[in-house]
CSV table of C-alpha atoms and ligand atoms in Angstrom, one decimal:
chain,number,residue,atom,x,y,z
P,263,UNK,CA,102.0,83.1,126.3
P,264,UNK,CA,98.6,83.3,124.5
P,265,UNK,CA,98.0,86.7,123.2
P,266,UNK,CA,94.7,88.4,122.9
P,267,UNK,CA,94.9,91.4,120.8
P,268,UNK,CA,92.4,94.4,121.6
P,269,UNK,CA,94.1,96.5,119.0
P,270,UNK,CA,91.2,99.3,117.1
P,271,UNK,CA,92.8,97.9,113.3
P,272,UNK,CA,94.1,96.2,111.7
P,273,UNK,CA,93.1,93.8,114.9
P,274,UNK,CA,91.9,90.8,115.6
P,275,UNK,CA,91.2,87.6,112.9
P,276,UNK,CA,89.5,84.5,113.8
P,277,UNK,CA,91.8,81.5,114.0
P,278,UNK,CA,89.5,80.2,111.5
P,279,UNK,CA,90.9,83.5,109.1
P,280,UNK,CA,94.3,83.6,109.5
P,281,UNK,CA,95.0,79.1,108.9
P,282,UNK,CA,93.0,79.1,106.0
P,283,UNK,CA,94.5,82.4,104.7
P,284,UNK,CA,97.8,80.3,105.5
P,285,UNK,CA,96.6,77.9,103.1
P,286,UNK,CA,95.9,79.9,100.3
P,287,UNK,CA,99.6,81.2,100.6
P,288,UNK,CA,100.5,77.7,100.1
P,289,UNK,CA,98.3,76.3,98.1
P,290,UNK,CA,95.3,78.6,96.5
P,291,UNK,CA,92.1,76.6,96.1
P,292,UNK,CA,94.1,73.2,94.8
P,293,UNK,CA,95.7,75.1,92.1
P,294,UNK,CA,99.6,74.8,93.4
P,295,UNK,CA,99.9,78.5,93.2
P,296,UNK,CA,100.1,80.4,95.9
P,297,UNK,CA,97.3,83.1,96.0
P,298,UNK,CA,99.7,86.4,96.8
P,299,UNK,CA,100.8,84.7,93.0
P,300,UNK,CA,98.1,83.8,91.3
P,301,UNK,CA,96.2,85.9,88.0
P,302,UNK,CA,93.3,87.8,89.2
P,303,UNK,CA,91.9,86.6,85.9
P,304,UNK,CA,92.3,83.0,86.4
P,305,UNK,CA,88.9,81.1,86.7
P,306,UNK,CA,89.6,80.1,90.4
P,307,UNK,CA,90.3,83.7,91.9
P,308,UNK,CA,87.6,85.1,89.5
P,309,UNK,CA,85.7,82.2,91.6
P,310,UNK,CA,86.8,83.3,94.9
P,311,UNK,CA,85.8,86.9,94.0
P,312,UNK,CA,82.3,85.6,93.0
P,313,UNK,CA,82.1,83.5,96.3
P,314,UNK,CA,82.9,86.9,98.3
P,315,UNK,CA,80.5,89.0,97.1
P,316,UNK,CA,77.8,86.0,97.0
P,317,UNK,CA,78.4,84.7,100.9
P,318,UNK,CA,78.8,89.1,101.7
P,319,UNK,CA,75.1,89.4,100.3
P,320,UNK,CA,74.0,86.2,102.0
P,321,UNK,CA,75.2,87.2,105.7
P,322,UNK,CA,74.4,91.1,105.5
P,323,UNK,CA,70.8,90.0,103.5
P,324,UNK,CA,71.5,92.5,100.6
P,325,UNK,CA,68.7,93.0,98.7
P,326,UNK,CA,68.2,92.8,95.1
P,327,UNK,CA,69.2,96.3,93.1
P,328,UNK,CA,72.4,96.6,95.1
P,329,UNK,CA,76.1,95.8,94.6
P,330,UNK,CA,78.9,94.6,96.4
P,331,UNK,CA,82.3,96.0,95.4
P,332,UNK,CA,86.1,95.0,97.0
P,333,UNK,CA,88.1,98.3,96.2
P,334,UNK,CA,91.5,99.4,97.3
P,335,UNK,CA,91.7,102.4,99.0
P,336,UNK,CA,90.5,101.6,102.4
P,337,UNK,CA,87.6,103.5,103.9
P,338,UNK,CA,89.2,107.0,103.7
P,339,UNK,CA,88.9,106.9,99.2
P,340,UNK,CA,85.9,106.0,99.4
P,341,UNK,CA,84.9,109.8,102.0
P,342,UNK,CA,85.9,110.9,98.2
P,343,UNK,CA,83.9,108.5,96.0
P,344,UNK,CA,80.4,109.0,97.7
P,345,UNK,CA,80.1,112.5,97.1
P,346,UNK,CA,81.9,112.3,93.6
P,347,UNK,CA,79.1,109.7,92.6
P,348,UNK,CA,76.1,110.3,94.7
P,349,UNK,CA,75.7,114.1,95.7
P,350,UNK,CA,73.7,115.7,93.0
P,351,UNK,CA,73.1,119.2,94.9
P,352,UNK,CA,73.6,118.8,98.7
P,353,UNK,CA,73.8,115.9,101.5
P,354,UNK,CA,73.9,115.9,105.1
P,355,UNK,CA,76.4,114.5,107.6
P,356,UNK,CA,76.1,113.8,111.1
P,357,UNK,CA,79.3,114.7,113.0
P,358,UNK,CA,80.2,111.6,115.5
P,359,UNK,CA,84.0,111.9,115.9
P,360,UNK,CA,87.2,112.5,113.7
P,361,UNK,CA,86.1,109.3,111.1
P,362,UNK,CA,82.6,111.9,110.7
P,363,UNK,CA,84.9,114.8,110.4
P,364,UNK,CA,87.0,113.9,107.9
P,365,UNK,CA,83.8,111.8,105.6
P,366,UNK,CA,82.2,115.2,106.0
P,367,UNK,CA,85.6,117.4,104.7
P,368,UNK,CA,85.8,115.7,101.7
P,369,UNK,CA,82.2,116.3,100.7
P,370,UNK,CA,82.7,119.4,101.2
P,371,UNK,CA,85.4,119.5,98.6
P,372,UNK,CA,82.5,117.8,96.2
P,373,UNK,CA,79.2,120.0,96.8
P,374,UNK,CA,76.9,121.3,99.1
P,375,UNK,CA,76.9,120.0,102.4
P,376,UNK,CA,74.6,120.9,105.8
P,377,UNK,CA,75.9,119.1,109.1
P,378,UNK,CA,72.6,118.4,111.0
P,379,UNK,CA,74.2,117.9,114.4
P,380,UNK,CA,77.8,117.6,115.7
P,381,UNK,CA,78.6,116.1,119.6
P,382,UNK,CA,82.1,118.3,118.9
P,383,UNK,CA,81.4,120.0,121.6
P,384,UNK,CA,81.6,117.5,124.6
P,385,UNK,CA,84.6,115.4,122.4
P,386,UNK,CA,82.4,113.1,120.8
P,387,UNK,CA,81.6,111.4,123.7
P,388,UNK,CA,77.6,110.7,123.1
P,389,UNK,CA,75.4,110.8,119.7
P,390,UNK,CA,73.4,113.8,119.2
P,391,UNK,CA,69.4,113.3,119.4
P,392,UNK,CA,66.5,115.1,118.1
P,393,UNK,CA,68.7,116.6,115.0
P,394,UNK,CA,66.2,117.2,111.6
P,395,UNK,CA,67.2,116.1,108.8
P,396,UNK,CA,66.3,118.4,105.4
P,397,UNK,CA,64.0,115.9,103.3
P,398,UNK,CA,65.6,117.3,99.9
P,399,UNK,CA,69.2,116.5,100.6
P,400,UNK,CA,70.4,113.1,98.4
P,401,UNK,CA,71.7,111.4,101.4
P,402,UNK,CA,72.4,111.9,105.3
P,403,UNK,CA,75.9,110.0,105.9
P,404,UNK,CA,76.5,108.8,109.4
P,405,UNK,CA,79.5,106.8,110.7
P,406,UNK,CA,77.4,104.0,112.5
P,407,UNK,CA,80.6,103.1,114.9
P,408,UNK,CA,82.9,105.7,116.5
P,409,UNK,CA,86.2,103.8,116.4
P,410,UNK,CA,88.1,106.4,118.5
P,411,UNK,CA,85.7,107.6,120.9
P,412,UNK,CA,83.6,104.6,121.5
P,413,UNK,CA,79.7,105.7,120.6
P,414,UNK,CA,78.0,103.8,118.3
P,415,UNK,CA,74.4,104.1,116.5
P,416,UNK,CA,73.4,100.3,117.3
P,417,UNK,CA,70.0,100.9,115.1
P,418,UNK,CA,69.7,101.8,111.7
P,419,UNK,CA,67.7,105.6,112.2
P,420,UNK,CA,65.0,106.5,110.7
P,421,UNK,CA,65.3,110.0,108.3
P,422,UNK,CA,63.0,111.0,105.4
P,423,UNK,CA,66.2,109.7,102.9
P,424,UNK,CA,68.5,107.1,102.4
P,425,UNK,CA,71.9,106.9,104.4
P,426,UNK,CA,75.5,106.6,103.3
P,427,UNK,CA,76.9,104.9,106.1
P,428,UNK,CA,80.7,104.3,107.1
P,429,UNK,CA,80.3,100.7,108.9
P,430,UNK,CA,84.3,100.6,108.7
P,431,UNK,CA,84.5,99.1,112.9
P,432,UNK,CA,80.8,97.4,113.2
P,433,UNK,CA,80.3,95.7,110.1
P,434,UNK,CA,78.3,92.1,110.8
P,435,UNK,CA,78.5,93.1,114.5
P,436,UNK,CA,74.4,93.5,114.0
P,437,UNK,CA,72.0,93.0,111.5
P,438,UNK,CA,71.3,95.7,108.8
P,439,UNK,CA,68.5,97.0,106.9
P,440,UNK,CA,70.2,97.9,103.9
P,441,UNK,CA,67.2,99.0,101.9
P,442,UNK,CA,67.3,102.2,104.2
P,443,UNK,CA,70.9,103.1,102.6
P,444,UNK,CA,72.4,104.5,99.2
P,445,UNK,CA,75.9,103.0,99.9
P,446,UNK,CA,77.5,101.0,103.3
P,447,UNK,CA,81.1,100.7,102.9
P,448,UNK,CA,84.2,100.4,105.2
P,449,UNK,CA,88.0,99.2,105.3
P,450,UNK,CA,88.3,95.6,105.9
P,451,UNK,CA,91.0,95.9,108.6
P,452,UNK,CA,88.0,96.0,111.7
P,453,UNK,CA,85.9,93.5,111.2
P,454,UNK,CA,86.6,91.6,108.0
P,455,UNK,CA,89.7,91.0,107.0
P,456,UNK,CA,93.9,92.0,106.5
P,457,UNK,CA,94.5,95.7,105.5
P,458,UNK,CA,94.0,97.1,102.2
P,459,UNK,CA,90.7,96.5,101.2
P,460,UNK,CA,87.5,98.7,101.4
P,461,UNK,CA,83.7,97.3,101.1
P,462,UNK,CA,81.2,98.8,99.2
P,463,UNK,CA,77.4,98.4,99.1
P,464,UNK,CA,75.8,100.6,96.3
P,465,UNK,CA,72.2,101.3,95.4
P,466,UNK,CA,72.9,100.8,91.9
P,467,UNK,CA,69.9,103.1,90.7
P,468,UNK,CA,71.4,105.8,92.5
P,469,UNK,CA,74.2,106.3,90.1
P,470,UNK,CA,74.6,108.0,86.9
P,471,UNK,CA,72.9,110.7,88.4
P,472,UNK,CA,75.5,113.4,89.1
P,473,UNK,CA,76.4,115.7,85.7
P,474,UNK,CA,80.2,116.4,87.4
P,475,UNK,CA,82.9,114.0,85.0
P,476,UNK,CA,84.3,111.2,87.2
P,477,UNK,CA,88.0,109.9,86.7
P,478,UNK,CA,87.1,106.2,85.5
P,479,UNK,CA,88.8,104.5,88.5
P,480,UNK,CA,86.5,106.8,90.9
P,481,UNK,CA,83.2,105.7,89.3
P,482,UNK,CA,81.2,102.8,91.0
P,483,UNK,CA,79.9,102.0,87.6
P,484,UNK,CA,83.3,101.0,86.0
P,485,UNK,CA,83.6,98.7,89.2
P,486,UNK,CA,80.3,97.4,89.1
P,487,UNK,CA,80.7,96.8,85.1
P,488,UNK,CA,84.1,94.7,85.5
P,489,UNK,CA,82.7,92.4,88.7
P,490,UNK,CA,85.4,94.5,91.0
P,491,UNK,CA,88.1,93.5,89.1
P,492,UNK,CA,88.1,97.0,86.4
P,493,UNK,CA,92.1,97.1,87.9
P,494,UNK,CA,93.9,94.1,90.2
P,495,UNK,CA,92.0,94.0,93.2
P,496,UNK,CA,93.9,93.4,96.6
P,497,UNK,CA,93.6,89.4,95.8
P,498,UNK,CA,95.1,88.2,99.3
P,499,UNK,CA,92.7,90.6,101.3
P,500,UNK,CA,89.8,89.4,99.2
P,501,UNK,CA,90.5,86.2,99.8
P,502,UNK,CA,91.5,86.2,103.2
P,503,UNK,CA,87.7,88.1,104.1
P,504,UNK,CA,86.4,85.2,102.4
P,505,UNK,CA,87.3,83.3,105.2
P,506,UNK,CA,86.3,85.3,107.8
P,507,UNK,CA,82.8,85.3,105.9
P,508,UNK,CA,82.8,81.4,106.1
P,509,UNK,CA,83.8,81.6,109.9
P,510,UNK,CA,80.8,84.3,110.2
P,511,UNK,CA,78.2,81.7,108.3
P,512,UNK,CA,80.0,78.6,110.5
P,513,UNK,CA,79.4,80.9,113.9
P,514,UNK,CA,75.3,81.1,112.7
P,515,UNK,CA,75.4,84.1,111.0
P,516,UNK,CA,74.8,87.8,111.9
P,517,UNK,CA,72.2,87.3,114.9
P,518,UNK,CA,74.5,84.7,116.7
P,519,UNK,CA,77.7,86.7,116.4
P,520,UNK,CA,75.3,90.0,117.6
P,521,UNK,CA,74.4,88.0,120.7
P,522,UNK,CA,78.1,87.3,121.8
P,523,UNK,CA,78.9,91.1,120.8
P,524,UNK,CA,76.2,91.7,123.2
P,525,UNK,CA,77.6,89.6,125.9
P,526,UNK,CA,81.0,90.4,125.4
P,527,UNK,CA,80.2,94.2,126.0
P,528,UNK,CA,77.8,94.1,128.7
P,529,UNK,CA,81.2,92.1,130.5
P,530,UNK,CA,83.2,94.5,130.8
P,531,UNK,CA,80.8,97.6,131.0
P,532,UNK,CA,79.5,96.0,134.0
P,533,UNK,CA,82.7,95.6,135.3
P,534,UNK,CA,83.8,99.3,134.4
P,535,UNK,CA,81.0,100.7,136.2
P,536,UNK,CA,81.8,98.5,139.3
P,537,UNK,CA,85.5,99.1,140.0
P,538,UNK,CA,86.0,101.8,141.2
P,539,UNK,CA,89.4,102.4,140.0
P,540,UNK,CA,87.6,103.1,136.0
P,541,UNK,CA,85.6,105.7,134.5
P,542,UNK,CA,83.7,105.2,130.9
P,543,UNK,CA,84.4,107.7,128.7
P,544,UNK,CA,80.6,107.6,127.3
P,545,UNK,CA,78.1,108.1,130.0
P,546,UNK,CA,74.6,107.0,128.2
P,547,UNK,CA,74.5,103.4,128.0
P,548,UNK,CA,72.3,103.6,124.7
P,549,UNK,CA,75.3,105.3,122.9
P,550,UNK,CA,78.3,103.0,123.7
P,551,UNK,CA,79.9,101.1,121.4
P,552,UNK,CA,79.6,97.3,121.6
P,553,UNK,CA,83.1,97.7,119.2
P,554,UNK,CA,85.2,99.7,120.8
P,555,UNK,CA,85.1,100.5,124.4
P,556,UNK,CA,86.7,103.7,125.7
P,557,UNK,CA,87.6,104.4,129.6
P,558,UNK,CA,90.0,105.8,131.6
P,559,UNK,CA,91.2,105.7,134.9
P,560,UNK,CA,89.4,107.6,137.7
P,561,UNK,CA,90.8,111.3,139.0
P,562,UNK,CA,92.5,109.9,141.7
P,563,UNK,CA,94.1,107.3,140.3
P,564,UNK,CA,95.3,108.7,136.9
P,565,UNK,CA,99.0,108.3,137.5
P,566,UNK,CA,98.5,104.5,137.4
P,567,UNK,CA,97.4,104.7,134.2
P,568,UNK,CA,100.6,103.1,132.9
P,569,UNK,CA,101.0,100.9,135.2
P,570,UNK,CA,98.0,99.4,134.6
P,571,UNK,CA,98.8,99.0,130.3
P,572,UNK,CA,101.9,96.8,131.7
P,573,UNK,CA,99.9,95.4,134.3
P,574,UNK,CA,97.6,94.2,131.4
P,575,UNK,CA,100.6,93.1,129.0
P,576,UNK,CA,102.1,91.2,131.5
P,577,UNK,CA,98.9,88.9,131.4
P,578,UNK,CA,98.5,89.1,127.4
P,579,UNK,CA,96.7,92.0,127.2
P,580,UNK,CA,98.0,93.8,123.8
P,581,UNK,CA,96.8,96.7,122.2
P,582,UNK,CA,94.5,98.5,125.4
P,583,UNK,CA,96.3,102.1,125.3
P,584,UNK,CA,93.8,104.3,124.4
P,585,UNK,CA,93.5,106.8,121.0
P,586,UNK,CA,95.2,110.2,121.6
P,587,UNK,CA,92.1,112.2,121.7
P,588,UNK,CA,90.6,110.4,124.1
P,589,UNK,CA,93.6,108.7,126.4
P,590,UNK,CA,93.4,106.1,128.9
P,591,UNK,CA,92.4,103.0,127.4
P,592,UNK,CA,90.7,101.4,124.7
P,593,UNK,CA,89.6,97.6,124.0
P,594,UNK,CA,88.0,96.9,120.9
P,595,UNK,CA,85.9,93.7,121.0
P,596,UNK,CA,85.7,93.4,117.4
P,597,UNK,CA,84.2,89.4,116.0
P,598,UNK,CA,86.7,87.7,116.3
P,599,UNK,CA,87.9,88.5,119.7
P,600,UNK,CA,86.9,85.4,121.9
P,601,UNK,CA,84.8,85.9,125.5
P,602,UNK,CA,87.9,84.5,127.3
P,603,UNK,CA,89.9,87.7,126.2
P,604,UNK,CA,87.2,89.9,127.8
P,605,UNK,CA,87.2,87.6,130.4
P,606,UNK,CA,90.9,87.7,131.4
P,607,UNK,CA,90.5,91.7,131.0
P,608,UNK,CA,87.5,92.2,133.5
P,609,UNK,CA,89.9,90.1,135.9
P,610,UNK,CA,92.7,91.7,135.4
P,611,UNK,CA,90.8,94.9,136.3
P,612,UNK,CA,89.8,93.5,139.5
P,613,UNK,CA,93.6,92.0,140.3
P,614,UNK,CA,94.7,95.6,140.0
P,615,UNK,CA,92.0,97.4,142.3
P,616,UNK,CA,92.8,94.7,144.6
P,617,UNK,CA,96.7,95.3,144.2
P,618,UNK,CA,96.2,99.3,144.7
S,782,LIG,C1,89.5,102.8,110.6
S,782,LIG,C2,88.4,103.6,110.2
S,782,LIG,C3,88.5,104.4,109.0
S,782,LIG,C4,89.7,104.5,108.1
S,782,LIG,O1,89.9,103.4,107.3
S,782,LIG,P1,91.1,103.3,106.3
S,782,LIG,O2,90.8,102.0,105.6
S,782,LIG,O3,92.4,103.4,107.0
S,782,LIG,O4,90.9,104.5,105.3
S,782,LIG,C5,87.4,105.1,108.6
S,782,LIG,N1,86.2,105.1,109.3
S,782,LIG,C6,86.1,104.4,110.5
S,782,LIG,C7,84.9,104.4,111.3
S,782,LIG,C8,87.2,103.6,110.9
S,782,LIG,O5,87.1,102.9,112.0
């Protein structure tokens, strides 16, 4: 039976991905080594690493005086490296869910740090409005999508100073101004590619800035200096988000894959809000995540909720349960997950309010 995985990550790679990433395995780029073998020094993966950042620039449209750095790591090194290399005396951090939480933590461990608004207190089920941010702090860092709760900022905001944004779980879901941000970054496993690899978009003038001493491996600039490749990089995950990349361009780029996103969402939102058997967990339309999207089952009917995750299996449906701080059910609707998978969810919502 055909699977459709609606796991939150690692989750879902376009078929595209995962046989040419079989290739590589094989046979990397025509050289009859496979590429979990091959020298990250050998001119054909120092190609592919070239081609990655090139064709990551093209579909994000990174403008000139930034970088584009594959790191190991995943997203949760780099809550570290952003304060280590780019809070000179304070930042601000915007506190969306337990991803915010833990970004901001580590900051604090670094320097100074003001959190300009927090939606703690309702369990991070909407984005906080109307927050000011101070106009001498050296960023504001925001997580754009709330993986676990299901929120999302689906604009890039407009504050008196650059953002740090994680974009770990919407990533080439939308287009991005990246002139309005110090540093993007992100672990792969979302929207990009197989576990082990973090993204990093830098505002190379930004560094050099901070007097604190940086262990060499934690400094952007001996990354930047050595083309990502200042240690072995995570070779397979580099190369299999290459492919994704090429499926992206092949798709028509950002703006086409946006518009599915788009239609993909509105799907099953719609249908959410019509059966009567499912609550949304986020309440203001603006705010939910076209990613990830969080509901649970309605008072009365709460005791089906497992019935309705093997209800769901039964038909294909992998990966639904909901995060533990939220519970109930979750279906991320990352890329690469096809409108049919949607589609056979949103009916097998309506099979089991007509069942029950
Ligand atoms: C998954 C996720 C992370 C954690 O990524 P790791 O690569 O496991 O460190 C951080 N932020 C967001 C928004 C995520 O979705």
């Amino acid at each position: 039976m055909k699977k459709h995985n609606f796991y939150a990550g690692p989750s879902v790679l376009s078929q595209y991905t995962i046989d040419h990433t079989i290739e590589g395995i094989k046979n990397f780029d025509g050289t009859g080594l496979s590429v979990l073998e091959i020298s990250h020094r050998s001119k054909e993966f120092v190609a592919c690493m070239e081609q990655t950042v090139a064709l990551f620039k093209e579909l994000l449209d990174v403008p000139s005086g930034y970088q584009v750095l594959f790191l190991g790591g995943g997203a949760s090194l780099q809550f570290a490296m952003v304060p280590m290399n780019l809070l000179v005396s304070k930042a601000a951090y915007l506190i969306t869910g337990s991803w915010a939480s833990k970004a901001c933590k580590e900051a604090k461990i670094i320097g100074d740090v003001v959190e300009v608004a927090s939606s703690k207190d309702k369990n991070f089920n909407y984005i906080p409005k109307n927050f000011t941010v101070p106009a001498d702090v050296d960023y504001l860092h925001v997580t754009t999508n709330n993986t676990i709760f299901g929120t999302e900022l689906k604009k890039d905001l407009d504050v008196p100073v650059l953002m740090a944004a994680d974009m770990s779980s919407d990533i080439f879901s939308r287009p991005v101004d990246v002139s309005k941000y110090a540093v993007i970054y992100g672990g792969a496993q979302k929207n990009l590619g197989p576990a082990g690899l973090a993204f990093v978009v830098i505002k190379e003038d930004l560094l050099g800035r901070v007097t604190r001493p940086l262990p060499t491996m934690l400094d952007y600039r001996a990354h930047i200096e050595n083309g990502s490749m200042f240690n072995t990089p995570p070779c397979f995950a580099v190369y299999s988000s290459l492919q994704t990349l090429k499926w992206y361009k092949e798709q028509g780029g950002i703006k086409a894959i946006q518009k599915k996103n788009v239609e993909k969402a509105r799907l099953l939102y719609d249908e959410i809000d019509r059966n009567k058997m499912f609550v949304s967990t986020v309440s203001d339309a603006e705010d939910r995540s076209l990613m990830n999207v969080c509901f649970v089952m309605a008072e009365e009917y709460k005791d089906l909720e497992n019935d309705f995750l093997d209800f769901a299996k039964q038909k294909g449906l992998i990966g639904l349960k909901g995060h533990r701080s939220v519970g109930g059910f979750r279906a991320s609707l990352y890329n690469a997950l096809l409108k049919e998978s949607v589609e056979l969810l949103v009916n097998t919502m309506k099979e089991f309010e007509l069942k029950n």
